[in-house]
PDB file of C-alpha atoms in Angstrom:
ATOM      1  CA  MET Q   1       0.000   0.000   0.000  1.00  0.00           C
ATOM      2  CA  THR Q   2       1.342   3.445  -0.867  1.00  0.00           C
ATOM      3  CA  LEU Q   3       1.910   6.095   1.759  1.00  0.00           C
ATOM      4  CA  ALA Q   4      -0.811   8.236   0.140  1.00  0.00           C
ATOM      5  CA  ALA Q   5      -3.355   5.399   0.394  1.00  0.00           C
ATOM      6  CA  ARG Q   6      -2.368   4.676   3.990  1.00  0.00           C
ATOM      7  CA  SER Q   7      -2.679   8.329   5.017  1.00  0.00           C
ATOM      8  CA  ILE Q   8      -6.391   8.541   4.207  1.00  0.00           C
ATOM      9  CA  TRP Q   9      -7.247   5.767   6.679  1.00  0.00           C
ATOM     10  CA  THR Q  10      -7.479   6.675  10.353  1.00  0.00           C
ATOM     11  CA  THR Q  11      -8.605   4.632  13.327  1.00  0.00           C
ATOM     12  CA  SER Q  12      -9.899   5.347  16.783  1.00  0.00           C
ATOM     13  CA  THR Q  13     -10.904   3.209  19.732  1.00  0.00           C
ATOM     14  CA  SER Q  14     -14.604   3.032  20.544  1.00  0.00           C
ATOM     15  CA  ARG Q  15     -16.899   1.301  22.965  1.00  0.00           C
ATOM     16  CA  PRO Q  16     -19.168  -1.206  21.182  1.00  0.00           C
ATOM     17  CA  ASP Q  17     -22.258   0.603  22.503  1.00  0.00           C
ATOM     18  CA  GLN Q  18     -21.402   3.947  20.868  1.00  0.00           C
ATOM     19  CA  PRO Q  19     -23.636   4.914  17.906  1.00  0.00           C
ATOM     20  CA  ASP Q  20     -20.984   4.565  15.159  1.00  0.00           C
ATOM     21  CA  ALA Q  21     -19.844   1.220  16.579  1.00  0.00           C
ATOM     22  CA  VAL Q  22     -23.417  -0.055  16.878  1.00  0.00           C
ATOM     23  CA  LEU Q  23     -24.028   0.904  13.246  1.00  0.00           C
ATOM     24  CA  LEU Q  24     -20.885  -0.811  11.923  1.00  0.00           C
ATOM     25  CA  LEU Q  25     -21.341  -3.940  14.048  1.00  0.00           C
ATOM     26  CA  ARG Q  26     -24.923  -4.257  12.763  1.00  0.00           C
ATOM     27  CA  GLU Q  27     -23.742  -3.857   9.162  1.00  0.00           C
ATOM     28  CA  TYR Q  28     -21.021  -6.448   9.786  1.00  0.00           C
ATOM     29  CA  MET Q  29     -23.492  -8.935  11.259  1.00  0.00           C
ATOM     30  CA  THR Q  30     -26.036  -8.295   8.505  1.00  0.00           C
ATOM     31  CA  GLU Q  31     -23.407  -9.202   5.926  1.00  0.00           C
ATOM     32  CA  MET Q  32     -22.417 -12.298   7.909  1.00  0.00           C
ATOM     33  CA  VAL Q  33     -26.052 -13.475   8.088  1.00  0.00           C
ATOM     34  CA  VAL Q  34     -26.777 -12.757   4.417  1.00  0.00           C
ATOM     35  CA  ARG Q  35     -23.625 -14.460   3.165  1.00  0.00           C
ATOM     36  CA  TYR Q  36     -24.050 -17.470   5.450  1.00  0.00           C
ATOM     37  CA  HIS Q  37     -27.646 -18.117   4.413  1.00  0.00           C
ATOM     38  CA  ARG Q  38     -27.197 -16.902   0.803  1.00  0.00           C
ATOM     39  CA  ARG Q  39     -30.424 -14.927   0.970  1.00  0.00           C
ATOM     40  CA  PRO Q  40     -31.702 -11.633   2.426  1.00  0.00           C
ATOM     41  CA  ASP Q  41     -31.908 -11.524   6.200  1.00  0.00           C
ATOM     42  CA  LEU Q  42     -35.237 -12.313   7.778  1.00  0.00           C
ATOM     43  CA  PRO Q  43     -36.955 -10.043  10.333  1.00  0.00           C
ATOM     44  CA  GLY Q  44     -35.178 -10.364  13.684  1.00  0.00           C
ATOM     45  CA  GLU Q  45     -32.393 -12.557  12.309  1.00  0.00           C
ATOM     46  CA  VAL Q  46     -29.618  -9.960  12.656  1.00  0.00           C
ATOM     47  CA  ASP Q  47     -30.775  -9.079  16.185  1.00  0.00           C
ATOM     48  CA  ALA Q  48     -30.639 -12.780  17.087  1.00  0.00           C
ATOM     49  CA  ALA Q  49     -27.130 -13.080  15.627  1.00  0.00           C
ATOM     50  CA  LEU Q  50     -25.951  -9.991  17.526  1.00  0.00           C
ATOM     51  CA  ALA Q  51     -27.328 -11.520  20.740  1.00  0.00           C
ATOM     52  CA  GLU Q  52     -25.738 -14.914  20.008  1.00  0.00           C
ATOM     53  CA  LEU Q  53     -22.330 -13.396  19.223  1.00  0.00           C
ATOM     54  CA  PRO Q  54     -22.128 -10.175  21.275  1.00  0.00           C
ATOM     55  CA  SER Q  55     -19.331  -7.632  20.962  1.00  0.00           C
ATOM     56  CA  ASP Q  56     -19.652  -6.103  24.427  1.00  0.00           C
ATOM     57  CA  ASP Q  57     -16.313  -7.595  25.498  1.00  0.00           C
ATOM     58  CA  LEU Q  58     -14.450  -5.510  22.911  1.00  0.00           C
ATOM     59  CA  THR Q  59     -13.602  -2.925  25.536  1.00  0.00           C
ATOM     60  CA  ALA Q  60     -11.032  -2.695  28.331  1.00  0.00           C
ATOM     61  CA  PRO Q  61      -9.982  -4.795  30.079  1.00  0.00           C
ATOM     62  CA  SER Q  62     -11.101  -7.735  27.891  1.00  0.00           C
ATOM     63  CA  GLY Q  63     -10.491  -6.242  24.454  1.00  0.00           C
ATOM     64  CA  LEU Q  64     -10.782  -3.258  22.165  1.00  0.00           C
ATOM     65  CA  LEU Q  65     -12.778  -2.109  19.166  1.00  0.00           C
ATOM     66  CA  LEU Q  66     -11.287   0.083  16.467  1.00  0.00           C
ATOM     67  CA  LEU Q  67     -13.364   2.162  14.093  1.00  0.00           C
ATOM     68  CA  ALA Q  68     -11.808   3.108  10.753  1.00  0.00           C
ATOM     69  CA  HIS Q  69     -12.470   6.242   8.762  1.00  0.00           C
ATOM     70  CA  HIS Q  70     -11.606   6.645   5.101  1.00  0.00           C
ATOM     71  CA  GLY Q  71     -11.190  10.368   4.849  1.00  0.00           C
ATOM     72  CA  ASP Q  72     -14.231  11.708   6.697  1.00  0.00           C
ATOM     73  CA  ASP Q  73     -16.363   8.592   6.098  1.00  0.00           C
ATOM     74  CA  LEU Q  74     -17.018   5.958   8.737  1.00  0.00           C
ATOM     75  CA  ALA Q  75     -15.700   2.956   6.835  1.00  0.00           C
ATOM     76  CA  GLY Q  76     -14.943  -0.114   8.958  1.00  0.00           C
ATOM     77  CA  CYS Q  77     -14.025  -1.782  12.208  1.00  0.00           C
ATOM     78  CA  ALA Q  78     -11.922  -4.504  13.816  1.00  0.00           C
ATOM     79  CA  GLY Q  79     -11.808  -5.915  17.322  1.00  0.00           C
ATOM     80  CA  LEU Q  80      -9.317  -7.684  19.555  1.00  0.00           C
ATOM     81  CA  ARG Q  81     -10.057  -9.942  22.488  1.00  0.00           C
ATOM     82  CA  TRP Q  82      -7.194 -10.367  24.938  1.00  0.00           C
ATOM     83  CA  GLN Q  83      -6.137 -13.894  25.806  1.00  0.00           C
ATOM     84  CA  PRO Q  84      -3.188 -14.899  28.025  1.00  0.00           C
ATOM     85  CA  GLY Q  85      -0.169 -13.965  25.875  1.00  0.00           C
ATOM     86  CA  TRP Q  86      -2.083 -13.544  22.622  1.00  0.00           C
ATOM     87  CA  ALA Q  87      -4.986 -11.675  21.036  1.00  0.00           C
ATOM     88  CA  GLU Q  88      -7.967 -12.873  19.020  1.00  0.00           C
ATOM     89  CA  LEU Q  89      -8.926 -10.803  15.979  1.00  0.00           C
ATOM     90  CA  THR Q  90     -12.648 -10.427  15.337  1.00  0.00           C
ATOM     91  CA  ARG Q  91     -15.264  -8.226  13.624  1.00  0.00           C
ATOM     92  CA  VAL Q  92     -13.019  -7.181  10.740  1.00  0.00           C
ATOM     93  CA  PHE Q  93     -15.309  -5.257   8.409  1.00  0.00           C
ATOM     94  CA  VAL Q  94     -14.973  -2.627   5.700  1.00  0.00           C
ATOM     95  CA  ARG Q  95     -18.101  -1.117   4.219  1.00  0.00           C
ATOM     96  CA  PRO Q  96     -18.607  -2.208   0.593  1.00  0.00           C
ATOM     97  CA  GLU Q  97     -18.148   1.282  -0.823  1.00  0.00           C
ATOM     98  CA  HIS Q  98     -14.668   1.485   0.755  1.00  0.00           C
ATOM     99  CA  ARG Q  99     -13.409  -1.970  -0.200  1.00  0.00           C
ATOM    100  CA  GLY Q 100     -10.356  -2.140  -2.399  1.00  0.00           C
ATOM    101  CA  ALA Q 101      -8.909   1.066  -0.936  1.00  0.00           C
ATOM    102  CA  GLY Q 102      -6.591  -0.515   1.644  1.00  0.00           C
ATOM    103  CA  GLY Q 103      -8.913  -0.494   4.644  1.00  0.00           C
ATOM    104  CA  GLY Q 104      -8.405  -4.138   5.559  1.00  0.00           C
ATOM    105  CA  ALA Q 105      -4.629  -3.708   5.466  1.00  0.00           C
ATOM    106  CA  ALA Q 106      -4.846  -0.486   7.488  1.00  0.00           C
ATOM    107  CA  LEU Q 107      -6.988  -2.158  10.159  1.00  0.00           C
ATOM    108  CA  LEU Q 108      -4.657  -5.169  10.369  1.00  0.00           C
ATOM    109  CA  SER Q 109      -1.628  -2.909  10.745  1.00  0.00           C
ATOM    110  CA  VAL Q 110      -3.202  -1.028  13.648  1.00  0.00           C
ATOM    111  CA  VAL Q 111      -4.550  -4.097  15.476  1.00  0.00           C
ATOM    112  CA  GLU Q 112      -1.172  -5.817  15.152  1.00  0.00           C
ATOM    113  CA  GLU Q 113       0.581  -2.808  16.663  1.00  0.00           C
ATOM    114  CA  ARG Q 114      -2.013  -2.548  19.453  1.00  0.00           C
ATOM    115  CA  ALA Q 115      -1.576  -6.260  20.216  1.00  0.00           C
ATOM    116  CA  ARG Q 116       2.242  -5.927  20.314  1.00  0.00           C
ATOM    117  CA  VAL Q 117       2.037  -2.945  22.673  1.00  0.00           C
ATOM    118  CA  ALA Q 118      -0.324  -4.925  24.927  1.00  0.00           C
ATOM    119  CA  GLY Q 119       2.229  -7.746  25.139  1.00  0.00           C
ATOM    120  CA  ALA Q 120       0.635 -10.278  22.794  1.00  0.00           C
ATOM    121  CA  ASP Q 121       3.111 -12.449  20.910  1.00  0.00           C
ATOM    122  CA  ARG Q 122       0.589 -13.547  18.274  1.00  0.00           C
ATOM    123  CA  ILE Q 123      -2.844 -12.896  16.847  1.00  0.00           C
ATOM    124  CA  ARG Q 124      -5.275 -15.688  16.104  1.00  0.00           C
ATOM    125  CA  LEU Q 125      -8.624 -15.660  14.364  1.00  0.00           C
ATOM    126  CA  ASP Q 126     -11.256 -17.956  13.017  1.00  0.00           C
ATOM    127  CA  THR Q 127     -13.319 -17.428   9.911  1.00  0.00           C
ATOM    128  CA  ARG Q 128     -15.766 -19.193   7.636  1.00  0.00           C
ATOM    129  CA  HIS Q 129     -15.278 -20.995   4.340  1.00  0.00           C
ATOM    130  CA  ASP Q 130     -17.501 -18.522   2.461  1.00  0.00           C
ATOM    131  CA  LEU Q 131     -15.466 -15.480   3.525  1.00  0.00           C
ATOM    132  CA  VAL Q 132     -12.890 -16.004   0.786  1.00  0.00           C
ATOM    133  CA  GLU Q 133     -11.900 -12.321   0.628  1.00  0.00           C
ATOM    134  CA  ALA Q 134     -11.119 -12.304   4.345  1.00  0.00           C
ATOM    135  CA  ARG Q 135      -9.043 -15.472   4.090  1.00  0.00           C
ATOM    136  CA  ALA Q 136      -7.095 -13.962   1.184  1.00  0.00           C
ATOM    137  CA  LEU Q 137      -6.514 -10.733   3.149  1.00  0.00           C
ATOM    138  CA  TYR Q 138      -5.136 -12.639   6.127  1.00  0.00           C
ATOM    139  CA  ALA Q 139      -2.875 -14.802   3.953  1.00  0.00           C
ATOM    140  CA  ARG Q 140      -1.504 -11.710   2.141  1.00  0.00           C
ATOM    141  CA  HIS Q 141      -0.586 -10.190   5.493  1.00  0.00           C
ATOM    142  CA  GLY Q 142       1.312 -13.138   6.910  1.00  0.00           C
ATOM    143  CA  TYR Q 143      -1.414 -15.070   8.703  1.00  0.00           C
ATOM    144  CA  ALA Q 144      -0.973 -18.830   8.340  1.00  0.00           C
ATOM    145  CA  GLU Q 145      -3.656 -21.477   8.697  1.00  0.00           C
ATOM    146  CA  ILE Q 146      -3.369 -23.439  11.930  1.00  0.00           C
ATOM    147  CA  PRO Q 147      -5.288 -26.295  13.541  1.00  0.00           C
ATOM    148  CA  ALA Q 148      -8.563 -25.377  15.226  1.00  0.00           C
ATOM    149  CA  TYR Q 149      -8.105 -23.553  18.512  1.00  0.00           C
ATOM    150  CA  SER Q 150     -11.810 -22.833  19.090  1.00  0.00           C
ATOM    151  CA  ARG Q 151     -15.145 -24.515  18.582  1.00  0.00           C
ATOM    152  CA  GLY Q 152     -17.502 -21.948  17.162  1.00  0.00           C
ATOM    153  CA  PRO Q 153     -20.493 -22.945  15.066  1.00  0.00           C
ATOM    154  CA  TYR Q 154     -19.305 -20.662  12.248  1.00  0.00           C
ATOM    155  CA  ALA Q 155     -15.574 -21.399  12.332  1.00  0.00           C
ATOM    156  CA  ASP Q 156     -14.146 -23.368   9.415  1.00  0.00           C
ATOM    157  CA  HIS Q 157     -10.615 -21.912   9.154  1.00  0.00           C
ATOM    158  CA  TRP Q 158      -8.190 -20.768  11.840  1.00  0.00           C
ATOM    159  CA  PHE Q 159      -5.242 -18.433  11.302  1.00  0.00           C
ATOM    160  CA  GLU Q 160      -2.323 -17.144  13.339  1.00  0.00           C
ATOM    161  CA  LYS Q 161       0.361 -14.510  12.905  1.00  0.00           C
ATOM    162  CA  ARG Q 162       3.402 -14.289  15.157  1.00  0.00           C
ATOM    163  CA  LEU Q 163       4.124 -10.703  16.151  1.00  0.00           C
ATOM    164  CA  SER Q 164       7.700 -11.100  17.376  1.00  0.00           C
TER     165      SER Q 164
END
């Protein structure tokens, strides 16, 4: 990514219950539901998914949530959950209109630095088979597939990146 492309992306920490975070987390979950079922979401389905997989732990001391802006536009998010010695990456999302502009790379760069500063020696994540763009993003940025470390109903692939 060029320096010019990187400079138009900024991030800030947010609580998951703040309006911009609520909006992005809902958009993220809507996309997850729609892609998983391969159809439009049904009434109440996104609310049920948000309740099943809450993001309220993405705040100190258990984690953090980053919001990304592309210029002045609210454009994406990513979260970290702290584990003993490592961090789990979750809720990586870039709004469709901002995809292809380096937002995923910008978010990964910031979460990796935040994890290093917090003392994590690696980042792990799980993802689904249908999220091919996400898997490609992680692979491009040095995340390697590893054996399963979690048992989530929507986890098909597990990745790890060493930070040291």
